[in-house]
CSV table of C-alpha atoms in Angstrom, one decimal:
chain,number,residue,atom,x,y,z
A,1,UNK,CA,132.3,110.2,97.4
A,2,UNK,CA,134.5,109.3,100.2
A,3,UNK,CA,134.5,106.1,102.8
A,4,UNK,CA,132.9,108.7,104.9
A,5,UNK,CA,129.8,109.8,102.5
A,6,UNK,CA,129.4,105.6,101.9
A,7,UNK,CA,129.1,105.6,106.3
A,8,UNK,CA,126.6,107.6,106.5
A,9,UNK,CA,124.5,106.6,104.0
A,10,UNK,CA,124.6,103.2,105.3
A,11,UNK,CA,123.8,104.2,108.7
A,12,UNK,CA,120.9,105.8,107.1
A,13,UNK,CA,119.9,102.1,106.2
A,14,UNK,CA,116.5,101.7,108.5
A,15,UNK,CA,115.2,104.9,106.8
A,16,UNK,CA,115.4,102.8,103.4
A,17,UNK,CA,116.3,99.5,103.9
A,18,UNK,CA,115.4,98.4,100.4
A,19,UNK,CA,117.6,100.7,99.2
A,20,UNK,CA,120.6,102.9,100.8
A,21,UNK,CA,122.3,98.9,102.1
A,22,UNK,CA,122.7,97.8,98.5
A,23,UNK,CA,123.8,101.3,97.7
A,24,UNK,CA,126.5,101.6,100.7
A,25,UNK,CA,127.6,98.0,99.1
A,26,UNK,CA,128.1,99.4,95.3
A,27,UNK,CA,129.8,102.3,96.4
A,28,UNK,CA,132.2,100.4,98.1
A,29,UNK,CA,132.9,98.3,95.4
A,30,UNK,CA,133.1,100.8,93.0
A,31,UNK,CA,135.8,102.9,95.0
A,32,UNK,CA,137.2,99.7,95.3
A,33,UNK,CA,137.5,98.7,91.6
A,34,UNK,CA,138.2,102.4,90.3
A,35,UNK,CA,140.4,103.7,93.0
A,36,UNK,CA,141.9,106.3,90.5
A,37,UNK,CA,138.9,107.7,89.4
A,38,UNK,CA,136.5,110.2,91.4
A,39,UNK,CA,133.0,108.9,92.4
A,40,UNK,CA,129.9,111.4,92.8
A,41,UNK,CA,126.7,110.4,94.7
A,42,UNK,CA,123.1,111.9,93.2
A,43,UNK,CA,120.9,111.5,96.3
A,44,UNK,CA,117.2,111.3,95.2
A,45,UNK,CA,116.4,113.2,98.2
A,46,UNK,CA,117.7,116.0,97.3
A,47,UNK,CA,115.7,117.9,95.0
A,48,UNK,CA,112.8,117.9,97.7
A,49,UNK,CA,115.2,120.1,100.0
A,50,UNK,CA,113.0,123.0,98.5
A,51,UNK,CA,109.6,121.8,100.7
A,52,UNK,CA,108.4,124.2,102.9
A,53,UNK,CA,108.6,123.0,106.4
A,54,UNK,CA,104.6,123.0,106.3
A,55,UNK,CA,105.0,120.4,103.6
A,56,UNK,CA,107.9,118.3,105.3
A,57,UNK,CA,106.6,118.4,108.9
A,58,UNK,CA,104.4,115.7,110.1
A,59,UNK,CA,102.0,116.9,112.8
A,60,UNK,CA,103.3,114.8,115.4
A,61,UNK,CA,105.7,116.2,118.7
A,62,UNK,CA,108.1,118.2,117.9
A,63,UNK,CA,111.0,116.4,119.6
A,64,UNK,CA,110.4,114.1,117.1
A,65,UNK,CA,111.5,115.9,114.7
A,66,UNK,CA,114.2,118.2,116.4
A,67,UNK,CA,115.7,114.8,118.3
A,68,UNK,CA,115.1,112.6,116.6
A,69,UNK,CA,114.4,113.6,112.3
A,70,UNK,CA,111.6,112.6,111.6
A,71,UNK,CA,109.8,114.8,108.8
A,72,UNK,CA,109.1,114.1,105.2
A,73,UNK,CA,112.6,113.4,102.7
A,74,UNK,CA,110.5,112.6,99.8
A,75,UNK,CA,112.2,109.8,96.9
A,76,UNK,CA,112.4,109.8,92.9
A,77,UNK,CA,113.6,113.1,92.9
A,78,UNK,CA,116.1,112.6,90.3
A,79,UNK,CA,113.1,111.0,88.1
A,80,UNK,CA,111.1,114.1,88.8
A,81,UNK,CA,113.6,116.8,88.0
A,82,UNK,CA,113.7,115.7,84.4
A,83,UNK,CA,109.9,115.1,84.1
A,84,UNK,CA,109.4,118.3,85.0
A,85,UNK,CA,112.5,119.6,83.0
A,86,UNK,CA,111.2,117.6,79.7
A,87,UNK,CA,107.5,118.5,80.0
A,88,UNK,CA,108.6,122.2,79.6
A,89,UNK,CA,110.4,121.5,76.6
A,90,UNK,CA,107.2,118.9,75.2
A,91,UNK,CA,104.9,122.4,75.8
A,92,UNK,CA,107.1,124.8,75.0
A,93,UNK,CA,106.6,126.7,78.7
A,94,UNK,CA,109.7,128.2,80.4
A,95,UNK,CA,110.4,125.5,83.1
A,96,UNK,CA,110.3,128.1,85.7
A,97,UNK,CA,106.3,129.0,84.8
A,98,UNK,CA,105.1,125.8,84.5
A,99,UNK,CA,103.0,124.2,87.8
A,100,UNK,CA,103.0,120.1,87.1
A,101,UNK,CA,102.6,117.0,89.0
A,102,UNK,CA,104.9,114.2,88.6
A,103,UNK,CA,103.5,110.6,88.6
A,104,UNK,CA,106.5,108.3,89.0
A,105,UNK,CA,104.9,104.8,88.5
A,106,UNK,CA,106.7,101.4,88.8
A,107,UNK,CA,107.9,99.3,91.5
A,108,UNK,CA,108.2,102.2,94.2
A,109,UNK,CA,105.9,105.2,93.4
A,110,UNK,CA,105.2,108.4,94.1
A,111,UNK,CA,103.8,111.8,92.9
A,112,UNK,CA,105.4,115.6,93.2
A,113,UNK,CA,104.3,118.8,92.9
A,114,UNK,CA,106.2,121.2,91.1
A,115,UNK,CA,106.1,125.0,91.3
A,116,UNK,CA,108.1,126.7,88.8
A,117,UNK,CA,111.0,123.8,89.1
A,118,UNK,CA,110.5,123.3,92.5
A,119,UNK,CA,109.4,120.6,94.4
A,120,UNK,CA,106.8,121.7,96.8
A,121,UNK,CA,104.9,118.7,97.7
A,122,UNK,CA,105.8,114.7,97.4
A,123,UNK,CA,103.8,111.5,98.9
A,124,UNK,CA,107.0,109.9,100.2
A,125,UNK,CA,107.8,110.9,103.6
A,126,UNK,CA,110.4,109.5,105.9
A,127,UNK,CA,110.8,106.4,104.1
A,128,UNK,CA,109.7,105.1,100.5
A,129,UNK,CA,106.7,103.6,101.8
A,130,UNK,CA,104.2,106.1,102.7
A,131,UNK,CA,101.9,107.5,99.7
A,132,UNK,CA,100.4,105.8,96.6
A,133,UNK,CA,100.1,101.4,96.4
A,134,UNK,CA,103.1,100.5,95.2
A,135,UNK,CA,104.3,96.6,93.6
A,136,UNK,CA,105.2,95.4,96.8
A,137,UNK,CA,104.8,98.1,99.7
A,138,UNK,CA,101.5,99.0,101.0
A,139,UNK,CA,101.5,102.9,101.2
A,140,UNK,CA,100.2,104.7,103.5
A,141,UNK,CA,97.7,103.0,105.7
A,142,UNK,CA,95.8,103.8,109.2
A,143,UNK,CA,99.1,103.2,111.5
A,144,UNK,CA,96.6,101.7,114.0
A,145,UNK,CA,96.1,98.6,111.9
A,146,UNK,CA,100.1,98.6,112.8
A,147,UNK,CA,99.5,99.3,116.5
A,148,UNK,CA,96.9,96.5,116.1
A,149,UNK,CA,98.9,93.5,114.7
A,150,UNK,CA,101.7,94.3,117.0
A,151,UNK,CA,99.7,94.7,120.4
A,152,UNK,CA,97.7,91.4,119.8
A,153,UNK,CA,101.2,89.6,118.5
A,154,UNK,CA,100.0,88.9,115.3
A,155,UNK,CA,103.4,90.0,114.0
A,156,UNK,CA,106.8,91.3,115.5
A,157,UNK,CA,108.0,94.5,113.9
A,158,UNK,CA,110.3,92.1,111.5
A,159,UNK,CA,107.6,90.3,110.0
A,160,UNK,CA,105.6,93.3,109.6
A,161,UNK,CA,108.4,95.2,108.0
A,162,UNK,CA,109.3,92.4,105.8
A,163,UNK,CA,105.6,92.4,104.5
A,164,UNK,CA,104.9,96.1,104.4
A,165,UNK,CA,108.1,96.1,102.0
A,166,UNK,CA,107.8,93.0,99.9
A,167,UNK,CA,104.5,91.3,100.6
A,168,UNK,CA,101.7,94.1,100.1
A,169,UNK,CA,100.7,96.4,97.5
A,170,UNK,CA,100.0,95.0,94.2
A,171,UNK,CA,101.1,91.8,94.9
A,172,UNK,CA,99.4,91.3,98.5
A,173,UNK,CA,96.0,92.6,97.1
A,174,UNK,CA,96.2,90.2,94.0
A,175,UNK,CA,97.7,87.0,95.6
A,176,UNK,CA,99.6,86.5,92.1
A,177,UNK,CA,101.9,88.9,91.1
A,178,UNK,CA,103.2,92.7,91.3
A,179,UNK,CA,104.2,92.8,87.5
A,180,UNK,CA,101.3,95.1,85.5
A,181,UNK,CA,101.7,93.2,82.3
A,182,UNK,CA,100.3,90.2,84.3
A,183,UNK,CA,97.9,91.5,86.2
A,184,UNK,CA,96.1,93.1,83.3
A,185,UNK,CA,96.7,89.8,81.6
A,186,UNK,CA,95.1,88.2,84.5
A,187,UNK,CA,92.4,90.5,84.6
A,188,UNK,CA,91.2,90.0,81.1
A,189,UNK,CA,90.8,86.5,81.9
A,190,UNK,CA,88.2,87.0,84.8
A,191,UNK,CA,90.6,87.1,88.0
A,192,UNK,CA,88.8,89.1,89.8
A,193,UNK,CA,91.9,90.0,92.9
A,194,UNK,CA,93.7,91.1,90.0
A,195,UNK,CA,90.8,93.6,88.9
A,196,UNK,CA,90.5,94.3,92.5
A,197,UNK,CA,94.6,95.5,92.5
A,198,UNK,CA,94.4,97.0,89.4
A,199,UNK,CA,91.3,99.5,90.5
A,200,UNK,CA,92.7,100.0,93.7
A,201,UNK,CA,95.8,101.2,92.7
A,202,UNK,CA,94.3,103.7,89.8
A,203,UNK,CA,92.3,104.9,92.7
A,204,UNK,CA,95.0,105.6,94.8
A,205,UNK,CA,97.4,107.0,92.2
A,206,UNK,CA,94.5,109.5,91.6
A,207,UNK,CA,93.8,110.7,94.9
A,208,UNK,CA,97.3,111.4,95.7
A,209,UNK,CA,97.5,113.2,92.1
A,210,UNK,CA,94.8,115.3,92.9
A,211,UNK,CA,95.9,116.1,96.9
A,212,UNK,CA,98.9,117.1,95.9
A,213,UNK,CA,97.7,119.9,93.1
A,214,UNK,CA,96.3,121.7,96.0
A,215,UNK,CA,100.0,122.6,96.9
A,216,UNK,CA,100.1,124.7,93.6
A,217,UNK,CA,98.2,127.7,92.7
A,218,UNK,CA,97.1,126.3,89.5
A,219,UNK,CA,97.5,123.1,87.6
A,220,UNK,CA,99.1,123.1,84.0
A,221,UNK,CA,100.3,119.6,83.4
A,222,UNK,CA,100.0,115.9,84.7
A,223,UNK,CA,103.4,114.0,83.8
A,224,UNK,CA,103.6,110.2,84.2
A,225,UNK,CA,106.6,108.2,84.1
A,226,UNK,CA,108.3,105.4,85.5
A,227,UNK,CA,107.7,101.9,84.3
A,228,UNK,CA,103.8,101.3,84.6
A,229,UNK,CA,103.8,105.5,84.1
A,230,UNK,CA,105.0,105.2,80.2
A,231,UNK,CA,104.1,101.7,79.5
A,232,UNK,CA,100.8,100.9,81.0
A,233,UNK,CA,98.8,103.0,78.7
A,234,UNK,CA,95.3,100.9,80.0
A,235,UNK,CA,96.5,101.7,83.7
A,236,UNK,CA,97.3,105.0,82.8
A,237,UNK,CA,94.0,105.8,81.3
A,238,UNK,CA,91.7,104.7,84.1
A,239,UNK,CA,93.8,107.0,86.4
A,240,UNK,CA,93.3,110.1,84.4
A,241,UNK,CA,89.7,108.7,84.1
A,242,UNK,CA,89.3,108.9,88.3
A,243,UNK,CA,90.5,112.5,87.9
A,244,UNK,CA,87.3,114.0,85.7
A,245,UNK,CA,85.9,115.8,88.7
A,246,UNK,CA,89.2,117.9,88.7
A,247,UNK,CA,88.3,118.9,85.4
A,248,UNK,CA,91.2,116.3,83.6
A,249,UNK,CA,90.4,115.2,80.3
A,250,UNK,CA,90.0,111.6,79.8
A,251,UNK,CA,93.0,110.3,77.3
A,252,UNK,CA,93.8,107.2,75.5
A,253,UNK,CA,94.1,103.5,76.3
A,254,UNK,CA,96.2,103.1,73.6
A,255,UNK,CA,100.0,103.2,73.6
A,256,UNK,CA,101.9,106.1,73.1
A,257,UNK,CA,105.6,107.3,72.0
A,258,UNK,CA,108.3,107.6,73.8
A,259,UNK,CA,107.6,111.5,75.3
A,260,UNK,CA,104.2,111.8,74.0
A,261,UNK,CA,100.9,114.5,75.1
A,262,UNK,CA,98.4,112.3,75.8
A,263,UNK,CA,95.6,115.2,75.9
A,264,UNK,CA,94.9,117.3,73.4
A,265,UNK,CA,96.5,120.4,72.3
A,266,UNK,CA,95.3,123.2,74.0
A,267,UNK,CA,93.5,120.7,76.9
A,268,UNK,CA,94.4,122.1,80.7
A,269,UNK,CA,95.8,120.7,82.4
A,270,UNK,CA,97.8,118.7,79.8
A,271,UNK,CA,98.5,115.3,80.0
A,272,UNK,CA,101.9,113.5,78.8
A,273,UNK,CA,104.0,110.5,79.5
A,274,UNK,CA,107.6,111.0,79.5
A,275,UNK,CA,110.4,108.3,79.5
A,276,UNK,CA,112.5,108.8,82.9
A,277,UNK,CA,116.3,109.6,82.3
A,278,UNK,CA,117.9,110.1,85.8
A,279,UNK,CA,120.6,108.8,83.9
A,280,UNK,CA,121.3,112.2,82.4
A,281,UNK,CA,120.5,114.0,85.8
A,282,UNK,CA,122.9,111.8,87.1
A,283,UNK,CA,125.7,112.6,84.6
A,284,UNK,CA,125.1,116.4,84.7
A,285,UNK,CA,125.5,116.5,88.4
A,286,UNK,CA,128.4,114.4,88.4
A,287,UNK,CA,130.0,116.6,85.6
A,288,UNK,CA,129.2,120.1,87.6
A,289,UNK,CA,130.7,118.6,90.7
A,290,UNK,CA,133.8,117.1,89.1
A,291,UNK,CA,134.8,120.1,86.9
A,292,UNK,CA,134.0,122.1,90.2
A,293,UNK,CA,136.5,119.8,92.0
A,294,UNK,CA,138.7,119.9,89.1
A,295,UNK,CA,138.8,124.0,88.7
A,296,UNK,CA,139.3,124.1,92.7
A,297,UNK,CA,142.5,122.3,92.0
C-alpha cells in the first residue's frame, strides 16, 4: 500500500460510497501511525476477477462499459473464498471439485457461485447495492421506479442515494429496525411489517440462491455465512424452505455450531453454515505479498 494505491481507491468512492471513503481514511491513518512497517490491501473484488465477461457484462451499450466501466465487480469475496475453502474441508471434497453457492448474509449481502474455487457468478454488480434485500439497501429493483421519482421530483439523486443506502431494505420494509434479532422478536409479537421483511427477504435470498446455481453444471453444497447467515438459524431455515422445488432439503430452525452441516449426511446438495474468517484470508494474502516483497529484496 502506497499514498498512491490509498488515491485510487478513494477516487473509486461513488462506486462504494459506504465503503472505499472510510477505507481511503484508515489507510491513511494507518501508514500514518506505522510508517515503518509495510501495509497490504485485500480488495474484496478481487476474487470475482475470474467471471466470465458473459457473467460481468451488463447488457447495456457497450461504450458504457469500454468508456466508461461499467460491468459487474461483485463484493464479499474475501468472505466467499473461505466459505468455499472451509466447506471442502467440512465434506471432505477436494476444493477444486466442489460446485457451491455462497450466501453471505448480514448487513450487506450477497450470494456467489463457485466452480471448482472459482467464482463464476455473484449478485453484486457495480456497486454493493444490486442483488438480494439487504439491512439497509434495497437491492436490486425496476430502475424505472428510479427514473420515476427523479422525473416527477419526488427526490434528487442525493436523497434517493441516501435512502437506497441507509433507509430501505429491512429496515424501510419494517419501519422499526434492520437488526434480525428484533425483527423476529417483533414478529413473534404480532408486528405484521416485520413479518412482511422477514418473508420478503427469505424470498429474495432464495431466488438469487437458486439463479445463480444455474451458472454451475451441478449443485453440491449451499454455504451460509455472514451474521444473519450463522446466527439466524429461523431465518436461515425458511430460506432453505423457499428452495424445495430445486430439490434442497428442508433443515433445522434450531441453532447450530460454529461450522456445522445443516442437512443430512449424504443429502445433495448439502447444506452448512460456516463462521466467515476474512481475517485469515486477509493475513495469508498479506503474508504471500510481504515475504514476496521481502525475497525480491
Amino acid at each position: 500500500m502506497t499514498p498512491g494505491v490509498i488515491e485510487q481507491v478513494a477516487e473509486l468512492r461513488e462506486l462504494a460510497p459506504l465503503h472505499n471513503g472510510m477505507a481511503a481514511a484508515t489507510m491513511t491513518a494507518g501508514l500514518a501511525a506505522i510508517p515503518q512497517l509495510p501495509h497490504v490491501v485485500a480488495f474484496d473484488t478481487a476474487f470475482h476477477a475470474t467471471l466470465l465477461e458473459e457473467a460481468f457484462r451488463y447488457p447495456v451499450p457497450e461504450r458504457w462499459y469500454r468508456e466508461w466501466g461499467v460491468r459487474r465487480y461483485g463484493f464479499h469475496g474475501i468472505s466467499v473464498a473461505w466459505a468455499a475453502e472451509r466447506a471442502a474441508a467440512l465434506l471432505a471434497r477436494p476444493v477444486g471439485e466442489l460446485r457451491t453457492v455462497v450466501a453471505h448474509l448480514g448487513s450487506g449481502c450477497s450470494v456467489a457461485a463457485i466452480d471448482g474455487g472459482r467464482s463464476v457468478a455473484t449478485s453484486m454488480g457495480l456497486t454493493p447495492l444490486e442483488g438480494l434485500m439487504m439491512g439497509t439497501r434495497a437491492g436490486s429493483i425496476d430502475p424505472g421506479a428510479l427514473f420515476y421519482l427523479l422525473r416527477t421530483g419526488r427526490l434528487d439523486p442525493e436523497d434517493l442515494a441516501e435512502q437506497m443506502d441507509h433507509e430501505s431494505g429491512l429496515l424501510g420494509v419494517s419501519g422499526r429496525t434492520s437488526d434480525v434479532r428484533e425483527l423476529v422478536r417483533l414478529e413473534a409479537s404480532g408486528d405484521r411489517p416485520a413479518t412482511l421483511a422477514l418473508t420478503m427477504f427469505a424470498r429474495r435470498a432464495a431466488e438469487c440462491i437458486a439463479a445463480s446455481a444455474t451458472a454451475l453444471p451441478s449443485l453440491d453444497a449451499i454455504v451460509f455465512t455472514g451474521g444473519i447467515g450463522e446466527n439466524a438459524a429461523g431465518l436461515r431455515s425458511r430460506i432453505v424452505a423457499n428452495l424445495r422445488s430445486i430439490g434442497v432439503a428442508p433443515v433445522s430452525p434450531e441453532a447450530a455450531g460454529q461450522d456445522a452441516l445443516l442437512s443430512s449426511p449424504g443429502v445433495s446438495p448439502a447444506v452448512l453454515q460456516i463462521v466467515a474468517r476474512e481475517d485469515l484470508i486477509v493475513a495469508r494474502a498479506a503474508a504471500r505479498i510481504v515475504g514476496a516483497a521481502g525475497a525480491a529484496l
